[in-house]
Coordinates of C-alpha atoms in Angstrom, one line a residue:
Chain U
M1 CA 67.6 18.8 14.6
R2 CA 64.0 17.8 14.3
K3 CA 63.1 15.5 11.5
H4 CA 59.9 16.6 9.7
R5 CA 57.8 14.0 7.9
H6 CA 55.9 15.4 4.9
T7 CA 52.5 13.6 4.5
S8 CA 51.2 13.6 0.9
L9 CA 47.9 15.6 1.0
P10 CA 46.7 14.2 -2.4
R11 CA 47.4 10.7 -1.2
V12 CA 45.3 11.4 2.1
V13 CA 42.6 12.9 0.1
A14 CA 42.4 9.9 -2.4
V15 CA 42.3 7.5 0.5
L16 CA 39.4 9.4 2.1
C17 CA 37.5 9.7 -1.2
A18 CA 37.9 5.9 -1.7
V19 CA 36.8 5.1 1.7
V20 CA 33.8 7.4 1.5
A21 CA 32.9 6.0 -2.0
L22 CA 33.1 2.4 -0.9
H23 CA 30.6 3.2 2.1
S24 CA 28.4 5.2 0.0
Q25 CA 26.9 2.7 -2.3
A26 CA 23.3 2.7 -3.3
S27 CA 21.3 0.7 -0.6
P28 CA 19.6 -2.3 -1.9
A29 CA 16.2 -2.2 -3.6
W30 CA 13.2 -2.7 -1.3
A31 CA 11.4 -5.9 -1.9
D32 CA 7.7 -6.5 -2.5
G33 CA 7.0 -3.0 -3.9
G34 CA 8.2 -1.1 -0.8
P35 CA 8.3 2.6 -0.1
A36 CA 11.7 3.3 -1.9
G37 CA 10.0 4.1 -5.1
A38 CA 10.1 0.7 -6.9
D39 CA 7.7 -0.3 -9.7
L40 CA 4.9 -2.5 -8.2
H41 CA 3.9 -5.5 -10.3
V42 CA 0.8 -7.2 -9.3
A43 CA -1.1 -9.9 -11.0
Q44 CA -4.9 -9.6 -10.8
T45 CA -7.6 -12.0 -11.9
L46 CA -10.4 -9.5 -12.6
G47 CA -13.4 -11.5 -13.6
T48 CA -12.3 -13.4 -16.7
R49 CA -9.3 -11.4 -17.3
D50 CA -5.8 -12.4 -16.2
L51 CA -4.0 -9.1 -16.0
T52 CA -0.6 -7.9 -14.8
V53 CA -0.8 -4.4 -13.4
V54 CA 2.4 -2.3 -13.1
V55 CA 2.3 0.8 -11.0
R56 CA 5.3 2.7 -12.0
K57 CA 7.3 4.6 -9.5
V58 CA 6.9 8.3 -8.8
E59 CA 9.8 10.5 -7.9
I60 CA 7.9 13.6 -6.8
T61 CA 4.4 14.8 -6.2
P62 CA 2.3 16.0 -7.8
S63 CA 3.1 14.0 -10.9
P64 CA 1.7 11.6 -13.5
L65 CA 1.4 8.0 -12.4
R66 CA 2.1 5.5 -15.3
I67 CA 0.0 2.3 -15.1
N68 CA 0.7 -0.6 -17.6
V69 CA -2.0 -3.2 -17.7
I70 CA -0.6 -6.2 -19.5
T71 CA -3.1 -8.5 -21.1
H72 CA -2.7 -12.3 -22.0
A73 CA -3.9 -14.5 -24.8
G74 CA -7.7 -14.8 -24.6
T75 CA -8.2 -11.7 -22.5
P76 CA -11.5 -10.1 -23.6
A77 CA -11.3 -6.6 -25.0
G78 CA -13.1 -4.0 -23.3
D79 CA -12.9 -0.9 -21.0
I80 CA -11.5 -0.8 -17.5
R81 CA -12.0 2.2 -15.2
L82 CA -8.8 2.9 -13.2
T83 CA -9.1 5.1 -10.1
A84 CA -6.2 6.3 -7.8
I85 CA -7.5 7.2 -4.3
P86 CA -5.5 8.5 -1.4
T87 CA -6.1 6.4 1.7
G88 CA -3.4 7.6 4.2
V89 CA -3.8 8.5 7.7
R90 CA -2.3 12.1 8.0
S91 CA -1.6 14.7 10.6
G92 CA -1.4 18.4 10.8
D93 CA -2.6 20.3 7.9
D94 CA -1.6 17.9 5.3
A95 CA -3.9 17.7 2.3
A96 CA -6.0 14.7 1.9
G97 CA -5.1 14.3 -1.8
T98 CA -7.4 14.2 -4.7
P99 CA -8.6 10.9 -6.6
D100 CA -8.0 10.8 -10.1
E101 CA -9.7 8.4 -12.7
T102 CA -9.5 7.4 -16.2
V103 CA -10.8 4.8 -18.6
L104 CA -8.4 2.3 -20.3
T105 CA -9.3 0.4 -23.4
L106 CA -8.1 -3.0 -23.6
G107 CA -7.7 -4.4 -27.1
S108 CA -7.9 -8.1 -28.1
T109 CA -4.1 -8.3 -28.8
P110 CA -2.1 -9.2 -25.7
G111 CA 0.3 -6.8 -24.6
S112 CA 0.7 -3.9 -22.5
Y113 CA -1.8 -1.0 -22.4
D114 CA -0.9 2.2 -20.7
A115 CA -2.8 5.0 -18.7
D116 CA -1.7 8.0 -16.7
L117 CA -3.3 9.1 -13.5
T118 CA -2.2 12.0 -11.4
V119 CA -1.2 11.7 -7.7
D120 CA -0.7 14.7 -5.6
V121 CA 0.4 13.7 -2.1
V122 CA 2.7 11.0 -0.8
G123 CA 1.7 8.2 1.3
P124 CA -0.7 5.2 0.9
W125 CA -3.0 5.0 -2.1
E126 CA -5.3 2.6 -3.7
L127 CA -5.6 1.9 -7.5
V128 CA -9.2 0.7 -8.1
L129 CA -9.6 -1.4 -11.3
D130 CA -13.3 -1.7 -12.3
D131 CA -14.6 -3.7 -15.3
G132 CA -18.3 -2.9 -14.6
E133 CA -19.0 -6.0 -12.9
H134 CA -15.9 -6.7 -10.7
T135 CA -13.8 -4.5 -8.7
G136 CA -10.1 -4.8 -7.4
R137 CA -8.4 -2.5 -5.1
V138 CA -4.6 -2.5 -5.1
P139 CA -2.8 -0.8 -2.3
F140 CA 0.3 1.0 -3.2
I141 CA 2.5 3.7 -1.8
V142 CA 3.6 7.2 -3.4
S143 CA 7.0 7.5 -1.7
A144 CA 8.9 10.7 -1.0
P145 CA 12.7 11.1 -1.4
V146 CA 14.2 10.3 2.0
A147 CA 17.7 11.5 3.1
L148 CA 19.4 9.4 5.7
P149 CA 20.2 11.2 8.8
V150 CA 23.9 10.3 8.7
Q151 CA 24.1 11.2 5.1
T152 CA 22.7 14.8 6.0
L153 CA 25.1 14.9 8.9
S154 CA 28.0 14.0 6.5
Q155 CA 26.9 16.7 4.2
N156 CA 26.6 19.3 6.9
G157 CA 30.0 18.2 8.2
F158 CA 31.7 19.0 5.0
L159 CA 29.8 22.2 4.7
A160 CA 30.9 23.3 8.0
A161 CA 34.5 22.4 7.0
G162 CA 34.3 24.7 4.1
V163 CA 33.0 27.6 6.0
F164 CA 35.5 27.0 8.9
L165 CA 38.3 26.9 6.1
L166 CA 37.4 30.3 4.8
L167 CA 37.3 31.7 8.4
A168 CA 40.8 30.2 9.0
I169 CA 42.3 31.8 5.9
A170 CA 40.8 35.2 6.7
A171 CA 42.2 34.9 10.2
A172 CA 45.4 33.9 9.0
V173 CA 45.7 36.9 6.7
L174 CA 44.1 39.5 8.7
S175 CA 44.9 38.6 12.3
R176 CA 48.2 39.6 14.0
R177 CA 47.4 36.9 16.7
A178 CA 49.1 33.7 15.9
W179 CA 46.7 31.4 17.8
L180 CA 43.6 32.9 16.2
P181 CA 43.6 30.9 12.9
V182 CA 44.0 27.8 14.8
V183 CA 40.4 28.1 16.2
P184 CA 38.6 28.0 12.7
A185 CA 41.2 25.4 11.7
A186 CA 40.0 23.2 14.6
G187 CA 36.7 23.5 13.1
V188 CA 37.8 22.6 9.6
V189 CA 39.2 19.3 11.0
A190 CA 36.2 18.8 13.3
G191 CA 33.9 19.3 10.2
I192 CA 35.9 16.9 8.0
A193 CA 35.9 14.3 10.8
V194 CA 32.1 14.6 11.2
G195 CA 31.7 14.3 7.3
V196 CA 34.0 11.3 7.1
V197 CA 32.5 9.5 10.1
G198 CA 28.9 10.3 8.7
A199 CA 29.8 8.9 5.2
L200 CA 31.3 5.9 6.9
L201 CA 28.2 5.1 8.6
T202 CA 25.8 5.7 5.9
G203 CA 25.7 2.0 4.9
V204 CA 26.0 0.7 8.4
V205 CA 23.3 2.4 10.5
P206 CA 20.3 0.1 10.5
P207 CA 17.4 1.5 8.5
P208 CA 14.1 2.3 10.2
P209 CA 11.1 0.0 9.7
R210 CA 9.8 0.3 6.2
P211 CA 6.3 2.0 6.2
G212 CA 3.9 -0.4 4.3
V213 CA 6.3 -3.3 4.5
E214 CA 7.1 -3.6 8.1
V215 CA 4.9 -1.1 9.7
D216 CA 1.5 0.3 8.6
A217 CA 2.1 3.3 6.3
T218 CA 0.8 6.7 7.0
V219 CA 1.5 9.9 5.2
D220 CA 3.9 11.1 7.9
N221 CA 6.1 7.9 8.2
V222 CA 6.3 7.7 4.4
R223 CA 7.5 11.3 4.2
D224 CA 10.0 10.7 7.0
P225 CA 10.6 7.0 8.3
Y226 CA 13.1 8.2 10.9
A227 CA 10.4 10.5 12.7
G228 CA 9.6 7.5 15.0
G229 CA 13.2 7.5 16.2
A230 CA 13.3 3.8 16.2
L231 CA 16.7 2.9 14.6
V232 CA 17.0 -0.6 16.2
S233 CA 15.9 -3.4 14.0
Q234 CA 13.4 -5.7 15.5
D235 CA 10.9 -8.6 14.7
H236 CA 7.8 -7.0 13.2
S237 CA 6.1 -10.2 12.1
R238 CA 2.4 -10.5 12.8
P239 CA 0.2 -13.6 13.7
P240 CA -0.8 -16.0 11.0
V241 CA -4.1 -15.8 9.1
N242 CA -7.2 -17.8 8.7
L243 CA -8.7 -18.4 5.3
A244 CA -12.4 -19.0 4.8
L245 CA -13.9 -19.6 1.4
R246 CA -17.5 -19.2 0.1
A247 CA -18.0 -20.7 -3.3
T248 CA -21.0 -19.8 -5.5
P249 CA -21.5 -22.1 -8.5
I250 CA -21.7 -20.2 -11.8
P251 CA -21.9 -21.7 -15.4
T252 CA -18.1 -21.6 -15.8
G253 CA -17.1 -22.8 -12.5
A254 CA -17.3 -21.0 -9.1
D255 CA -17.4 -17.5 -7.9
L256 CA -15.0 -17.7 -5.0
A257 CA -15.1 -15.2 -2.1
L258 CA -12.1 -15.3 0.4
A259 CA -12.1 -14.0 3.8
V260 CA -8.6 -13.5 5.2
T261 CA -8.6 -12.8 9.0
D262 CA -6.0 -12.2 11.5
G263 CA -5.3 -15.4 13.8
S264 CA -5.4 -13.4 17.0
S265 CA -8.0 -10.7 16.8
G266 CA -10.4 -12.3 14.2
A267 CA -10.5 -8.9 12.4
P268 CA -10.0 -8.7 8.7
A269 CA -6.3 -8.9 7.8
D270 CA -5.9 -6.0 5.5
D271 CA -2.1 -6.0 5.5
L272 CA -1.2 -8.4 2.8
L273 CA 1.9 -7.4 0.9
V274 CA 2.4 -7.9 -2.9
H275 CA 4.9 -10.7 -3.0
D276 CA 6.0 -12.6 -6.1
S277 CA 3.8 -10.1 -7.9
A278 CA 0.6 -10.7 -6.3
L279 CA -1.3 -10.0 -3.1
V280 CA -2.7 -13.6 -2.9
H281 CA -1.5 -16.7 -4.9
L282 CA -4.5 -19.0 -5.0
V283 CA -3.8 -22.6 -6.1
V284 CA -6.9 -24.7 -7.0
V285 CA -6.3 -28.5 -7.7
T286 CA -9.4 -29.7 -9.6
P287 CA -11.0 -33.2 -9.3
S288 CA -9.3 -34.5 -12.5
G289 CA -5.8 -33.1 -11.3
G290 CA -6.0 -29.8 -13.1
L291 CA -4.2 -26.8 -11.7
R292 CA -5.6 -23.1 -11.5
H293 CA -3.0 -20.6 -10.4
L294 CA -5.2 -17.5 -9.8
H295 CA -4.6 -13.9 -8.2
P296 CA -7.9 -12.9 -6.5
V297 CA -8.7 -9.3 -6.3
R298 CA -9.1 -7.4 -3.2
T299 CA -12.6 -6.1 -2.8
G300 CA -12.4 -4.7 0.7
P301 CA -10.5 -5.1 4.0
G302 CA -9.4 -8.8 4.1
A303 CA -11.9 -9.6 1.3
Y304 CA -10.8 -11.1 -2.0
R305 CA -12.8 -12.4 -4.9
V306 CA -12.1 -14.6 -7.9
L307 CA -13.7 -16.6 -10.6
V308 CA -12.5 -20.2 -10.7
D309 CA -12.8 -21.7 -14.3
S310 CA -13.7 -25.4 -13.9
T311 CA -16.6 -27.3 -15.1
E312 CA -15.4 -30.3 -13.3
Q313 CA -17.8 -32.0 -10.8
G314 CA -16.4 -32.9 -7.4
H315 CA -14.0 -31.5 -4.9
H316 CA -11.5 -28.8 -5.3
A317 CA -8.6 -28.3 -3.0
V318 CA -7.4 -24.8 -2.3
S319 CA -4.4 -23.0 -0.8
A320 CA -3.2 -19.4 -0.7
E321 CA 0.2 -18.1 -0.6
V322 CA 0.3 -14.8 1.4
S323 CA 2.7 -12.4 3.0
R324 CA 1.6 -10.2 5.8
R325 CA 3.0 -6.8 6.7
G326 CA 6.0 -7.4 9.0
G327 CA 7.4 -10.3 7.1
G328 CA 7.2 -13.9 6.4
V329 CA 5.4 -15.7 3.5
Q330 CA 2.8 -18.2 4.7
L331 CA 1.0 -20.8 2.8
V332 CA -2.7 -21.2 4.1
R333 CA -4.4 -24.5 3.1
S334 CA -8.2 -24.0 3.1
A335 CA -9.7 -26.6 5.6
T336 CA -12.6 -27.1 3.4
G337 CA -11.8 -26.5 -0.2
F338 CA -15.2 -26.4 -2.3
D339 CA -17.4 -28.9 -4.3
L340 CA -19.0 -28.2 -7.5
G341 CA -22.1 -30.5 -8.4
T342 CA -22.8 -33.6 -6.8
G343 CA -20.9 -36.1 -9.1
T344 CA -17.2 -36.9 -9.5
T345 CA -14.5 -36.6 -12.2
A346 CA -12.1 -39.2 -13.2
P347 CA -8.4 -38.4 -12.6
A348 CA -6.7 -37.3 -15.9
V349 CA -3.8 -39.4 -17.3
V350 CA -0.6 -37.3 -16.4
P351 CA 2.7 -38.3 -18.1
G352 CA 6.0 -38.2 -16.6
D353 CA 9.2 -37.6 -18.6
G354 CA 9.0 -37.1 -22.3
Q355 CA 7.8 -34.8 -25.0
R356 CA 4.3 -33.3 -25.3
R357 CA 2.4 -30.4 -26.9
I358 CA 1.1 -27.5 -24.8
G359 CA -1.0 -25.1 -26.8
D360 CA 1.3 -24.2 -29.8
T361 CA 4.6 -25.2 -27.7
D362 CA 6.5 -28.3 -27.8
V363 CA 7.6 -29.2 -24.3
V364 CA 10.3 -31.7 -23.1
V365 CA 10.2 -32.9 -19.6
R366 CA 13.3 -34.6 -18.0
T367 CA 13.6 -35.6 -14.2
E368 CA 16.5 -36.6 -12.3
G369 CA 17.0 -38.1 -8.7
L370 CA 13.5 -39.2 -8.0
G371 CA 14.3 -40.4 -4.4
T372 CA 13.8 -39.1 -0.9
G373 CA 17.5 -39.1 -0.2
S374 CA 18.5 -36.1 -2.3
G375 CA 17.0 -33.4 -4.4
T376 CA 14.9 -34.1 -7.4
T377 CA 15.4 -32.0 -10.4
V378 CA 12.8 -31.3 -12.9
R379 CA 14.0 -29.9 -16.2
V380 CA 11.4 -28.5 -18.7
R381 CA 12.2 -27.1 -22.1
F382 CA 9.6 -24.8 -23.7
G383 CA 10.0 -24.6 -27.5
T384 CA 13.6 -24.0 -28.9
E385 CA 14.0 -20.3 -28.7
N386 CA 14.9 -17.7 -26.0
D387 CA 11.4 -16.4 -25.9
L388 CA 9.9 -17.2 -22.6
Q389 CA 8.5 -14.1 -20.7
P390 CA 8.8 -13.4 -17.0
W391 CA 5.5 -14.3 -15.2
L392 CA 5.1 -13.1 -11.6
G393 CA 8.7 -11.9 -11.6
M394 CA 10.0 -15.5 -12.3
L395 CA 11.1 -17.3 -15.4
G396 CA 9.1 -20.5 -14.0
H397 CA 7.0 -21.8 -11.4
M398 CA 6.5 -25.4 -10.2
I399 CA 3.7 -26.3 -7.9
V400 CA 4.1 -29.5 -6.1
V401 CA 1.2 -31.6 -4.5
G402 CA 1.5 -35.1 -2.9
P403 CA 2.0 -37.9 -2.0
L404 CA -1.5 -38.8 -3.7
P405 CA -2.8 -42.2 -3.2
E406 CA -4.0 -44.1 -6.3
G407 CA -7.6 -44.5 -6.9
R408 CA -8.9 -41.4 -5.2
E409 CA -10.3 -38.2 -6.7
I410 CA -7.4 -36.0 -7.1
G411 CA -9.1 -32.9 -5.7
R412 CA -10.0 -34.8 -2.5
A413 CA -6.5 -36.4 -2.2
A414 CA -4.8 -33.0 -2.8
Q415 CA -6.9 -31.6 0.0
E416 CA -5.4 -34.1 2.5
A417 CA -1.9 -34.3 0.8
P418 CA 1.0 -33.8 3.3
V419 CA 3.0 -31.6 0.8
W420 CA 2.2 -28.4 -1.1
G421 CA 5.2 -26.6 -2.5
H422 CA 6.0 -23.9 -4.8
V423 CA 9.4 -23.8 -6.5
H424 CA 10.8 -20.9 -8.6
H425 CA 13.1 -20.5 -11.5
M426 CA 14.5 -17.1 -11.1
I427 CA 15.0 -14.5 -13.8
P428 CA 18.7 -14.3 -14.5
V429 CA 20.1 -11.1 -13.5
S430 CA 21.4 -8.9 -16.4
P431 CA 24.6 -7.1 -15.5
G432 CA 24.1 -3.4 -15.4
A433 CA 20.5 -3.6 -15.6
T434 CA 18.5 -0.7 -14.2
G435 CA 14.9 0.3 -13.8
G436 CA 13.5 -2.6 -11.7
Q437 CA 12.4 -5.9 -12.6
P438 CA 11.7 -6.7 -16.3
D439 CA 7.9 -7.0 -17.1
E440 CA 6.2 -9.5 -19.3
T441 CA 7.0 -7.5 -22.5
V442 CA 10.6 -8.8 -22.2
A443 CA 10.4 -12.2 -24.2
A444 CA 14.2 -13.0 -23.8
Y445 CA 14.6 -15.9 -21.6
G446 CA 14.5 -19.8 -21.5
P447 CA 13.8 -22.1 -23.2
D448 CA 15.0 -24.3 -20.2
T449 CA 13.5 -24.0 -16.9
T450 CA 14.9 -26.1 -14.0
F451 CA 13.4 -26.8 -10.6
T452 CA 14.9 -28.7 -7.7
H453 CA 12.9 -29.9 -4.7
H454 CA 13.6 -32.3 -1.9
F455 CA 10.7 -34.8 -1.6
G456 CA 10.6 -35.8 1.9
L457 CA 8.1 -38.6 1.6
P458 CA 7.9 -41.5 -0.9
G459 CA 4.9 -41.8 -3.2
R460 CA 3.2 -40.4 -6.3
Y461 CA 3.2 -36.7 -6.7
L462 CA 1.7 -34.2 -9.3
V463 CA 3.6 -31.2 -10.1
W464 CA 2.6 -28.4 -12.5
V465 CA 5.3 -26.3 -14.3
Q466 CA 4.2 -23.0 -15.4
A467 CA 5.9 -20.6 -17.9
E468 CA 4.8 -17.7 -20.0
R469 CA 5.3 -17.7 -23.9
D470 CA 3.5 -15.5 -26.4
Y471 CA 1.4 -14.0 -23.6
S472 CA 0.0 -17.4 -22.7
V473 CA 0.8 -19.2 -19.4
L474 CA 1.6 -22.8 -20.2
T475 CA 0.8 -25.3 -17.6
V476 CA 2.6 -28.7 -17.9
P477 CA 1.4 -31.3 -15.6
V478 CA 4.0 -34.1 -14.8
E479 CA 3.6 -37.2 -12.6
L480 CA 6.4 -38.2 -10.5
T481 CA 6.9 -41.3 -8.4
V482 CA 9.3 -40.7 -5.7
T483 CA 11.1 -43.8 -4.2
D484 CA 12.3 -44.2 -0.7
T485 CA 16.0 -44.1 -1.2
E486 CA 16.8 -43.1 2.5
E487 CA 15.9 -46.7 3.6
D488 CA 18.5 -48.0 1.1
R489 CA 21.4 -46.2 2.8
Chain M
M1 CA 57.7 33.5 11.0
R2 CA 54.3 33.4 12.8
S3 CA 53.7 30.0 13.9
P4 CA 51.4 28.8 16.8
F5 CA 53.4 25.6 16.9
I6 CA 56.9 25.9 18.1
A7 CA 58.8 22.7 18.9
G8 CA 58.9 21.7 22.3
A9 CA 56.9 24.7 23.6
W10 CA 54.3 23.8 26.5
Y11 CA 51.5 25.4 24.5
D12 CA 52.3 23.4 21.4
R13 CA 50.9 20.3 23.1
R14 CA 48.1 22.0 24.7
L15 CA 46.8 23.2 21.1
V16 CA 47.2 19.8 19.7
L17 CA 45.2 18.4 22.6
A18 CA 42.6 21.0 22.4
L19 CA 42.2 20.3 18.6
V20 CA 41.8 16.6 19.3
G21 CA 39.2 17.3 22.0
V22 CA 37.3 19.6 19.7
V23 CA 37.2 16.8 16.9
C24 CA 36.1 14.2 19.5
V25 CA 33.4 16.5 21.1
A26 CA 32.1 17.5 17.6
V27 CA 31.9 14.0 16.2
A28 CA 30.4 12.5 19.3
G29 CA 27.8 15.3 19.7
A30 CA 26.8 15.1 16.0
L31 CA 26.4 11.3 16.1
A32 CA 24.5 11.4 19.4
L33 CA 22.1 14.0 17.9
V34 CA 21.3 11.8 14.7
L35 CA 21.5 8.3 16.3
I36 CA 20.3 8.6 19.9
K37 CA 16.9 10.1 18.7
P38 CA 14.3 8.7 21.2
A39 CA 11.1 7.2 20.0
V40 CA 8.4 9.8 20.1
G41 CA 4.8 8.7 20.4
T42 CA 2.3 10.0 17.9
T43 CA 1.2 13.4 18.6
G44 CA -1.6 15.7 17.6
A45 CA -4.7 14.9 15.6
L46 CA -4.7 12.1 13.0
R47 CA -7.1 12.3 10.1
A48 CA -8.4 9.9 7.5
N49 CA -11.2 9.6 5.2
G50 CA -13.6 6.7 4.7
T51 CA -16.1 6.3 1.9
H52 CA -18.8 8.0 4.3
H53 CA -17.2 9.8 6.9
A54 CA -13.8 11.7 7.6
V55 CA -12.6 11.0 11.0
S56 CA -10.2 13.1 13.2
L57 CA -8.7 11.2 16.0
T58 CA -6.7 12.7 18.8
V59 CA -4.9 10.8 21.5
A60 CA -4.2 12.8 24.6
T61 CA -0.9 11.0 25.4
A62 CA 0.6 8.5 23.2
R63 CA 2.6 7.0 26.2
V64 CA 2.3 3.9 28.2
G65 CA -0.6 4.3 30.6
T66 CA -4.0 5.4 30.3
T67 CA -5.1 8.1 27.9
A68 CA -8.3 9.8 26.5
I69 CA -9.1 9.5 22.9
D70 CA -11.2 12.0 21.1
M71 CA -12.9 11.5 17.8
T72 CA -14.9 13.7 15.5
F73 CA -16.7 12.6 12.3
T74 CA -17.6 14.7 9.4
G75 CA -19.7 13.8 6.4
T76 CA -18.7 14.0 2.8
D77 CA -20.3 17.5 2.7
G78 CA -17.7 18.5 5.4
L79 CA -20.3 19.1 8.0
P80 CA -20.3 17.2 11.4
S81 CA -22.0 13.7 10.9
T82 CA -23.2 11.2 13.5
P83 CA -22.9 7.6 12.4
D84 CA -25.7 5.2 13.4
E85 CA -23.1 2.9 15.0
V86 CA -19.4 3.5 16.0
E87 CA -17.0 1.0 17.3
V88 CA -13.3 1.3 18.2
D89 CA -10.8 -1.3 18.7
V90 CA -7.3 -0.9 19.9
V91 CA -4.9 -3.7 18.8
M92 CA -1.1 -4.3 19.0
A93 CA -1.0 -6.1 15.7
R94 CA 2.5 -7.6 16.2
M95 CA 1.8 -8.9 19.6
G96 CA -1.5 -10.5 18.6
H97 CA -2.9 -8.5 21.5
V98 CA -6.4 -7.1 21.3
L99 CA -7.5 -4.7 24.0
S100 CA -11.0 -4.8 25.2
T101 CA -13.4 -2.9 22.9
V102 CA -13.2 0.9 23.6
D103 CA -16.2 2.6 25.4
L104 CA -17.1 5.6 23.2
V105 CA -19.3 8.4 24.7
P106 CA -20.8 11.2 22.6
T107 CA -19.5 14.5 24.1
G108 CA -22.3 16.8 23.1
P109 CA -21.4 18.5 19.7
P110 CA -22.7 16.5 16.7
G111 CA -20.2 13.9 15.6
S112 CA -17.9 14.1 18.7
Y113 CA -17.0 11.1 20.8
R114 CA -14.6 10.5 23.6
A115 CA -13.2 7.5 25.2
A116 CA -12.1 8.7 28.6
A117 CA -9.8 5.9 29.7
V118 CA -8.0 3.8 27.1
E119 CA -5.3 1.6 28.5
L120 CA -2.0 1.4 26.5
P121 CA 0.0 -1.3 28.3
M122 CA 3.2 -1.2 26.5
S123 CA 5.1 1.0 24.1
G124 CA 5.2 0.1 20.4
Q125 CA 3.0 0.2 17.3
Y126 CA -0.7 0.1 17.7
E127 CA -3.7 0.2 15.4
I128 CA -6.9 2.0 16.4
T129 CA -9.6 0.7 14.1
V130 CA -12.7 2.8 13.9
R131 CA -15.8 1.1 12.3
T132 CA -18.9 2.9 11.4
S133 CA -22.1 1.5 10.3
D134 CA -24.9 3.5 8.4
P135 CA -27.8 2.6 6.1
G136 CA -25.6 3.9 3.2
G137 CA -22.8 1.5 4.0
D138 CA -19.9 0.8 6.4
D139 CA -16.4 2.4 7.0
R140 CA -13.5 0.9 8.5
I141 CA -10.6 3.0 9.0
V142 CA -7.3 1.9 10.7
F143 CA -5.1 4.6 12.5
P144 CA -1.6 3.5 13.2
L145 CA -0.3 4.8 16.5
L146 CA 3.1 4.9 17.9
V147 CA 3.2 4.7 21.7
S148 CA 6.4 5.5 23.5
G149 CA 7.6 4.4 26.9

């Protein structure tokens, strides 16, 4: 007698559901304001205003586009004209899109000021900020919901299985031929197999290049990133850039024009991504050893502009941190820097460890391991409460420059220093948090910030630790003397 | 009892094998359809708006080899426009490879130009940059172009 084994159908279904659920988790968020519909946070030094502009994600078109402009302590009140302009290359009969503009009145109280624009097509856009004298153009992408092909395949497989199941039941009830129900039954099994395999592959199949992040965005590839058929991941990185400066002295410092060009073609490099909440992180070291961490506005293809607030005479060293489309952050040191006046400025006295007062905040600095053989940790406590705000997506930043020889103007020595570094203290991840990164209205972090850096060369370094509190960016200069501990080993 | 499966019957095994075959063919076919999608070069006219001109650009064959590129310019009023100067560059941005500047010839109708023979030496993502100069200002429009093998 033949022995029949009864398989538990609920058990099989449960296992299948668990497997499908495990492989159907949400894909990770795109970095740097990618096309998946993340909010775009971008810092803009527009004239004398330090602004953080948040372009909120758009789910469908046409729809309102919410813009938050976050001001800081000391930001002058006034009007800013905001304009959204579609810039995408399109094919077929796609509409070009309609520009929309509004005027946003910024108050004298630091905080978030909101405006709504309308976007009516998907693809690349520009947000133009105009204060009447200065203009900044921020590229962003209005994304479209994109279905993964294997996900669609999975859904269609299960749909086909359902249809075949009905046919199989009908055939079994109505047909006198015993073999007939087997045909649609085979379709049921095949449909389920396709559905399950599709679901299993949902998180495995490599995604296509991301429009706007890895490849140039167009209306077509934003709408369907899979249209190109390229499913194989590859290196999308582009050549390095050159940075040229033109400084025009003004009463408050310098009006600095930056030209960013492609290292191969020499053409304007107009593909800088928003990384760490800025298109360009410009670091200026003044003759006395002061730091300016600025975010030039894009005025045109590869052209940026920023006002540097410095009345110090002497040489200013400059570097820019940028990220091109295709991947990879690069630190570009200006070969020239710029000079203001004909005199020099004496270096300021910069303390090391200990307590000091920056603005209205008591700051305590403590360093550990000041040697070349291991990592050096710089701990900085801002006040006593958990009220630090994220700045550029981070809890804190530490800029490192050195080694700096004694007796030289700091700006000139920094220009030639072997090491320029930029260290972060990340925002702690809140379990279950949704809706993207917190903006500067969230004052819930700190008061401690910690930075670890490996100093490869002994000598005197200047580091500047930056964090935001009460909508003020606090900059804490610290002098470190790193000893050569590798020789002692 | 009506059952297509009778223990030991020769057609029992055949049905099971046929069922397995159908499943395999369905899964393989569906996956092949989705995953082995060939890269398709950009086709048809691409359009973009600059500040002073709108440009329509058509690449005859976006495949490796030599192709013609046609361009028409219209002004902000929607009528054909003729820029004072037009320059076109073809670049493979990722490779750092700049092809020589494209020779553009007016084809007769106002605002229409043609580059008869543009070399596309390899497959991949290109950028065609169109620069126009006028007394009123300049435009720089970049057309991404996917070239297939």
